[in-house]
Backbone as a chain_set.jsonl record, in Angstrom:
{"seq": "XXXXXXXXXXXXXXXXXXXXXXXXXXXXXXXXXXXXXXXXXXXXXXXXXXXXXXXXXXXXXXXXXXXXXXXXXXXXXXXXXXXXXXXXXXXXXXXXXXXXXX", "coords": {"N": [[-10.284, 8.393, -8.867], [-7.745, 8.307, -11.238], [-3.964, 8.4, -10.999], [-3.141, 9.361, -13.679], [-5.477, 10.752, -14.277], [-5.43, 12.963, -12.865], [-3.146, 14.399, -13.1], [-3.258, 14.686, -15.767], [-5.362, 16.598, -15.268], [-5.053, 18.473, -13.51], [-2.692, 20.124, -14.975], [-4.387, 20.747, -17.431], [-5.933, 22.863, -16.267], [-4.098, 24.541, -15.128], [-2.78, 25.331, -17.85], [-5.552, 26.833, -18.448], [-5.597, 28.666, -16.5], [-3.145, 30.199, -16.845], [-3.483, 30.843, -19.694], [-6.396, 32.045, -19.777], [-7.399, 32.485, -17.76], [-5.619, 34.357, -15.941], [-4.705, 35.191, -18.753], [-1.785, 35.955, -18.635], [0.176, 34.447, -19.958], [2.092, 33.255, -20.421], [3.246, 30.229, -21.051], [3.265, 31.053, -23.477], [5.225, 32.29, -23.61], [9.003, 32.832, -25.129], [11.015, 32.738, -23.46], [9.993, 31.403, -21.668], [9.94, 28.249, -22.435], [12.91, 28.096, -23.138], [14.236, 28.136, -20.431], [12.696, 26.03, -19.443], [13.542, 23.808, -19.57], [15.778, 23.378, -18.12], [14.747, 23.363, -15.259], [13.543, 20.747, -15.159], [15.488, 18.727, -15.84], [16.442, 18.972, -12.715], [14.177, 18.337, -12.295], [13.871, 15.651, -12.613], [16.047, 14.719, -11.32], [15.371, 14.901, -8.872], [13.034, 12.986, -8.698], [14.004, 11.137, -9.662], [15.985, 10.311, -7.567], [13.147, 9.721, -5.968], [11.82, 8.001, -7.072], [13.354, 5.783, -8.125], [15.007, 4.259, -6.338], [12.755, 3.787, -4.502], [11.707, 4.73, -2.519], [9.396, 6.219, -3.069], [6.611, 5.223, -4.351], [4.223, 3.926, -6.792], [0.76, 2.718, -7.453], [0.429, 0.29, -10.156], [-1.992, 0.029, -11.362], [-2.925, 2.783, -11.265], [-1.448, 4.473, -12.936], [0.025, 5.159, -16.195], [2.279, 3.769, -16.882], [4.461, 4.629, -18.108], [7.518, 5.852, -18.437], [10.274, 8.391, -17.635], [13.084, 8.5, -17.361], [13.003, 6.923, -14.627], [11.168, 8.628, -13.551], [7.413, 8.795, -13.778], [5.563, 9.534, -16.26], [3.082, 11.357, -15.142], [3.664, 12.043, -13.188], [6.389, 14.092, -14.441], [4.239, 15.914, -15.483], [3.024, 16.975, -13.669], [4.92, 18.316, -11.994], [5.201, 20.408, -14.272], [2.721, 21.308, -14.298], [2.872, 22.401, -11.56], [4.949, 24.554, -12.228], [4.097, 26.279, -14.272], [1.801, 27.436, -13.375], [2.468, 28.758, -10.969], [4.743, 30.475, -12.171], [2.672, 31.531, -13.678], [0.976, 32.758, -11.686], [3.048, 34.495, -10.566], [3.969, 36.373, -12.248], [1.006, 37.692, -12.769], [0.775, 38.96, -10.343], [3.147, 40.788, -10.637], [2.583, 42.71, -12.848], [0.345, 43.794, -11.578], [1.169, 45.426, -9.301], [3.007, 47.293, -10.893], [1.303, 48.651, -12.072], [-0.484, 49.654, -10.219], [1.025, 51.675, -8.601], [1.725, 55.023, -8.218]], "CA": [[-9.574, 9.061, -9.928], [-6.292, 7.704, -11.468], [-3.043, 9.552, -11.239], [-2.975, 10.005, -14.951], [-6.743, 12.05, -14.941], [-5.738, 13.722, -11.937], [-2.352, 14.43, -13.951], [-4.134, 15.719, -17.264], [-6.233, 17.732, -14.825], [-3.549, 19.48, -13.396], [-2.444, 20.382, -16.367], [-5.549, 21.808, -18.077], [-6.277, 24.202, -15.185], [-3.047, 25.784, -15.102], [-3.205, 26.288, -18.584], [-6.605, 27.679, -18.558], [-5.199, 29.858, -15.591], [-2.338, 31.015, -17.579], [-4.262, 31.428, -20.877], [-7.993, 32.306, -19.884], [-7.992, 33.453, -16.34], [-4.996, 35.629, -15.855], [-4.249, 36.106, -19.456], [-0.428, 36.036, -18.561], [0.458, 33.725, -21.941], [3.82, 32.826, -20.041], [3.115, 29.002, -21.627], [3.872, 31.215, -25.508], [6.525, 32.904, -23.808], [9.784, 32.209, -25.291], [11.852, 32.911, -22.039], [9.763, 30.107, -20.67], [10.676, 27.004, -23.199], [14.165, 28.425, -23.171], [14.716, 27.962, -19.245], [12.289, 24.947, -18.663], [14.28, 22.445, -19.402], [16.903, 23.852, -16.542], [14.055, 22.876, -13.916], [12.831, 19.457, -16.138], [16.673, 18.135, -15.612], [15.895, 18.951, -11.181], [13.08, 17.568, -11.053], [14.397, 14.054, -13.198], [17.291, 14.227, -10.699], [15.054, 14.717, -7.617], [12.467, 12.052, -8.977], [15.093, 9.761, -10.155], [16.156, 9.352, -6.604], [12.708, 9.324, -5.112], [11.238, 6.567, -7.477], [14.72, 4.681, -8.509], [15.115, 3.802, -4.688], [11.807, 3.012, -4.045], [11.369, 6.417, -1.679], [8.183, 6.901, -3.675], [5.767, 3.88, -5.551], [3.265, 3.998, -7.459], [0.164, 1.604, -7.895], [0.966, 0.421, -11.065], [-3.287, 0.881, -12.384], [-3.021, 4.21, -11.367], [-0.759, 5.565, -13.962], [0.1, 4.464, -17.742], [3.201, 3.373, -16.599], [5.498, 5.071, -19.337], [8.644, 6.718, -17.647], [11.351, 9.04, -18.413], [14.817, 8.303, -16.122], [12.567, 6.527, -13.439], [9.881, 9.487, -13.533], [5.94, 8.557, -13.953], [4.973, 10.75, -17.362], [2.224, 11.692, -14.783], [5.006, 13.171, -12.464], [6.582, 15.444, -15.007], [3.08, 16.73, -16.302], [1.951, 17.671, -12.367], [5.787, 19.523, -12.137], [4.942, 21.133, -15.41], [1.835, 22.515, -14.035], [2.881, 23.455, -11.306], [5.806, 25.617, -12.368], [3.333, 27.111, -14.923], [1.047, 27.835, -12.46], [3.545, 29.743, -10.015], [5.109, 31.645, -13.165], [1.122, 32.579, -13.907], [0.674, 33.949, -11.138], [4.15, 35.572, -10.268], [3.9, 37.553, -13.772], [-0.186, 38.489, -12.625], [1.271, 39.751, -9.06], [3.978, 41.873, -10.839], [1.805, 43.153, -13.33], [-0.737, 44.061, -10.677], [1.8, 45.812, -9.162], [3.107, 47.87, -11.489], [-0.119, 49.258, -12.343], [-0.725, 49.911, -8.862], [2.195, 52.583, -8.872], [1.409, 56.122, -8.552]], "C": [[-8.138, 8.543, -9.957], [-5.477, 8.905, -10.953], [-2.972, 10.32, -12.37], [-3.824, 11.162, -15.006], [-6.566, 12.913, -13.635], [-4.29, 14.643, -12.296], [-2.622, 15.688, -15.04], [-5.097, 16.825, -16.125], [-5.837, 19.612, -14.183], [-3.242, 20.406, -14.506], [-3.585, 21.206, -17.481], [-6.289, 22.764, -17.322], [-5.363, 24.953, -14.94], [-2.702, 26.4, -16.315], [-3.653, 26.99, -19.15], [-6.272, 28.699, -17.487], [-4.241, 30.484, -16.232], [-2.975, 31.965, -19.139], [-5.777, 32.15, -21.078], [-8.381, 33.048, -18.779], [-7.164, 34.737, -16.087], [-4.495, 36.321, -16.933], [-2.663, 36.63, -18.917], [0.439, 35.852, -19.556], [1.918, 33.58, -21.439], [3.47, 30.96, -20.884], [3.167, 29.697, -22.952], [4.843, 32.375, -25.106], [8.057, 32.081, -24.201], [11.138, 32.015, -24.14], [11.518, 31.482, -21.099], [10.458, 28.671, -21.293], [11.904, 27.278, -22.863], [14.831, 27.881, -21.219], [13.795, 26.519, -18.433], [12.587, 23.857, -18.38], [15.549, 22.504, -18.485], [15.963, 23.092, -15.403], [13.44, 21.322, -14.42], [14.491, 18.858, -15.651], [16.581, 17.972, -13.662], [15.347, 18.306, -11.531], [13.076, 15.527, -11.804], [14.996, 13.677, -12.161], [16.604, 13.678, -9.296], [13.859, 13.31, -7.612], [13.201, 10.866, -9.445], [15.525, 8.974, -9.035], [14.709, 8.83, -5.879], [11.886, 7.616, -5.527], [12.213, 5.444, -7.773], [14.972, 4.186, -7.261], [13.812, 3.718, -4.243], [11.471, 3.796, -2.714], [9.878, 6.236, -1.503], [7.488, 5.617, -4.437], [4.208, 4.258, -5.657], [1.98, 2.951, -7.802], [-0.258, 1.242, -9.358], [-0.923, 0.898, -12.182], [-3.399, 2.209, -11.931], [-2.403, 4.918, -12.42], [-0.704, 4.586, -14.833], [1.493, 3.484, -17.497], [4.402, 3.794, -17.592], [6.199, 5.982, -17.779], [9.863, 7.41, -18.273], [12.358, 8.981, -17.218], [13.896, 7.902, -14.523], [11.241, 7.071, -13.092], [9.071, 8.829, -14.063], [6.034, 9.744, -14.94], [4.037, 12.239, -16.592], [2.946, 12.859, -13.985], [5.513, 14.367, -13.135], [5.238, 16.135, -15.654], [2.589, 17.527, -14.939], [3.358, 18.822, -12.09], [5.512, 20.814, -13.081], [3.984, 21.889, -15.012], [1.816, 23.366, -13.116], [4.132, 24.787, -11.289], [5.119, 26.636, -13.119], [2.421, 27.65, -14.27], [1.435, 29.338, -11.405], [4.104, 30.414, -10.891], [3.878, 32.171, -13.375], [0.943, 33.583, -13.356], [1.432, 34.954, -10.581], [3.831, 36.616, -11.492], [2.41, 38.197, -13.316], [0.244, 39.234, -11.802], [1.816, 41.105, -9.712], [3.317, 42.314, -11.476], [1.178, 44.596, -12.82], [-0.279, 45.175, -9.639], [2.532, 47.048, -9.371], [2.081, 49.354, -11.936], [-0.338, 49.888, -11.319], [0.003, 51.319, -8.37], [1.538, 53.898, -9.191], [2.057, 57.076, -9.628]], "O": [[-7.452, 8.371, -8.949], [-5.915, 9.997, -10.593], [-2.807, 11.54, -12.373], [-3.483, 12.249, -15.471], [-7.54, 13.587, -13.299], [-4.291, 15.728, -11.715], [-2.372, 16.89, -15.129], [-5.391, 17.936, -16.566], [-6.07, 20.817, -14.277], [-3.807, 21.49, -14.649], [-3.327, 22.193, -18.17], [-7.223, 23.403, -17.805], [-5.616, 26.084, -14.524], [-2.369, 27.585, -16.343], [-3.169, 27.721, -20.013], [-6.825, 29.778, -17.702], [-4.485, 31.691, -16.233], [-2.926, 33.147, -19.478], [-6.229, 32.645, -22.11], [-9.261, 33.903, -18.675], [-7.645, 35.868, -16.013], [-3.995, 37.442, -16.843], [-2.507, 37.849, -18.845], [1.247, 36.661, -20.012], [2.847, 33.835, -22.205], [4.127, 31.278, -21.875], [3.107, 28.849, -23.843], [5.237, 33.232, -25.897], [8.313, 30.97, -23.737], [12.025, 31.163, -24.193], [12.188, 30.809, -20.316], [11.371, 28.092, -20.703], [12.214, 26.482, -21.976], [15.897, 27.282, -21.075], [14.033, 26.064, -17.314], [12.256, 23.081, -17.484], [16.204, 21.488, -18.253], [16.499, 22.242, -14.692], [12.67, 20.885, -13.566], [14.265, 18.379, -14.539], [16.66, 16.815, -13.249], [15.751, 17.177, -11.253], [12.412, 14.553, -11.45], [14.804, 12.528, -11.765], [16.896, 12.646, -8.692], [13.802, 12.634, -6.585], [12.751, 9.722, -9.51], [15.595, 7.745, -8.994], [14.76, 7.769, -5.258], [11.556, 6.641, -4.852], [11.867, 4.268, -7.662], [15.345, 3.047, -7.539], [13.917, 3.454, -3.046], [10.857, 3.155, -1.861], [9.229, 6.132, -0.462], [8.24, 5.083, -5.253], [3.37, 4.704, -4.874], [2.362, 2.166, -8.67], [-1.24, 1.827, -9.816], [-1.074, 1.632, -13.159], [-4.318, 2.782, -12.516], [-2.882, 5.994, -12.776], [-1.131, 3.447, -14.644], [1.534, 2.404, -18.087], [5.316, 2.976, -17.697], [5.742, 6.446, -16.734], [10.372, 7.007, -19.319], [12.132, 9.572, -16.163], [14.123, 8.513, -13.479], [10.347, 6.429, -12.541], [9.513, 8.078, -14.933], [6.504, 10.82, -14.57], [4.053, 13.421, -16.937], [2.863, 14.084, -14.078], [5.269, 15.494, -12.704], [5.479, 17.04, -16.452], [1.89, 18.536, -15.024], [3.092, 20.019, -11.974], [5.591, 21.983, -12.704], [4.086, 23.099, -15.212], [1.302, 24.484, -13.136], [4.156, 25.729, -10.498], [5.351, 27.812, -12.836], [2.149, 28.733, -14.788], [0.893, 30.428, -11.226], [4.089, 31.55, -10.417], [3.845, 33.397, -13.28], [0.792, 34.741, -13.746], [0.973, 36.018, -10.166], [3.391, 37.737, -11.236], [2.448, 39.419, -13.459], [0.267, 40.406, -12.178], [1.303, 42.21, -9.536], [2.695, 42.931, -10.612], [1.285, 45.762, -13.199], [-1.161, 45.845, -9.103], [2.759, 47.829, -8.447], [2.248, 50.57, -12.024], [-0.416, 51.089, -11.578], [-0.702, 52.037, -7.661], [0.876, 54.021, -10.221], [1.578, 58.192, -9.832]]}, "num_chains": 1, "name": "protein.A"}
């Protein structure tokens, strides 16, 4: 399996976990767009040094090779899922929580 389909896979399981399993819908919250690009600027900075210095390499048929400030596309799509992932299930926890409450 490439990086890319292991990438896209990522990615369509966290937002079938956000949208289908826990029913959270933080991916059509507007709180989320609004603050994601705060953690999308990190993780450029922290991927900028690990692939721009040669930290981190990639075999170039594994991924598409498109990049944004040094980042693999593939890179910000596996961040992406998993911040959506960890907001999924922080918002199910509290929820769960709540409810729980005598």
């Amino acid at each position: 399996m490439t990086y890319t389909a292991a990438a896209l896979l990522g990615l369509a399981g966290a937002v079938a976990v956000d949208l289908l399993v826990l029913r959270t819908r933080v991916l059509l919250s507007l709180v989320f767009w609004a603050t994601y690009p705060i953690v999308l600027v990190f993780q450029l900075l922290s991927n900028g040094v690990l692939t721009g210095r040669g930290v981190v390499r990639y075999a170039p048929e594994a991924i598409t090779g498109l990049r944004v400030a040094y980042a693999p596309v593939e890179d910000l799509l596996f961040g992406f899922a998993l911040v959506l992932f960890t907001l999924s299930l922080w918002v199910w926890t509290g929820r769960r929580r709540r409810s729980a409450r005598p």
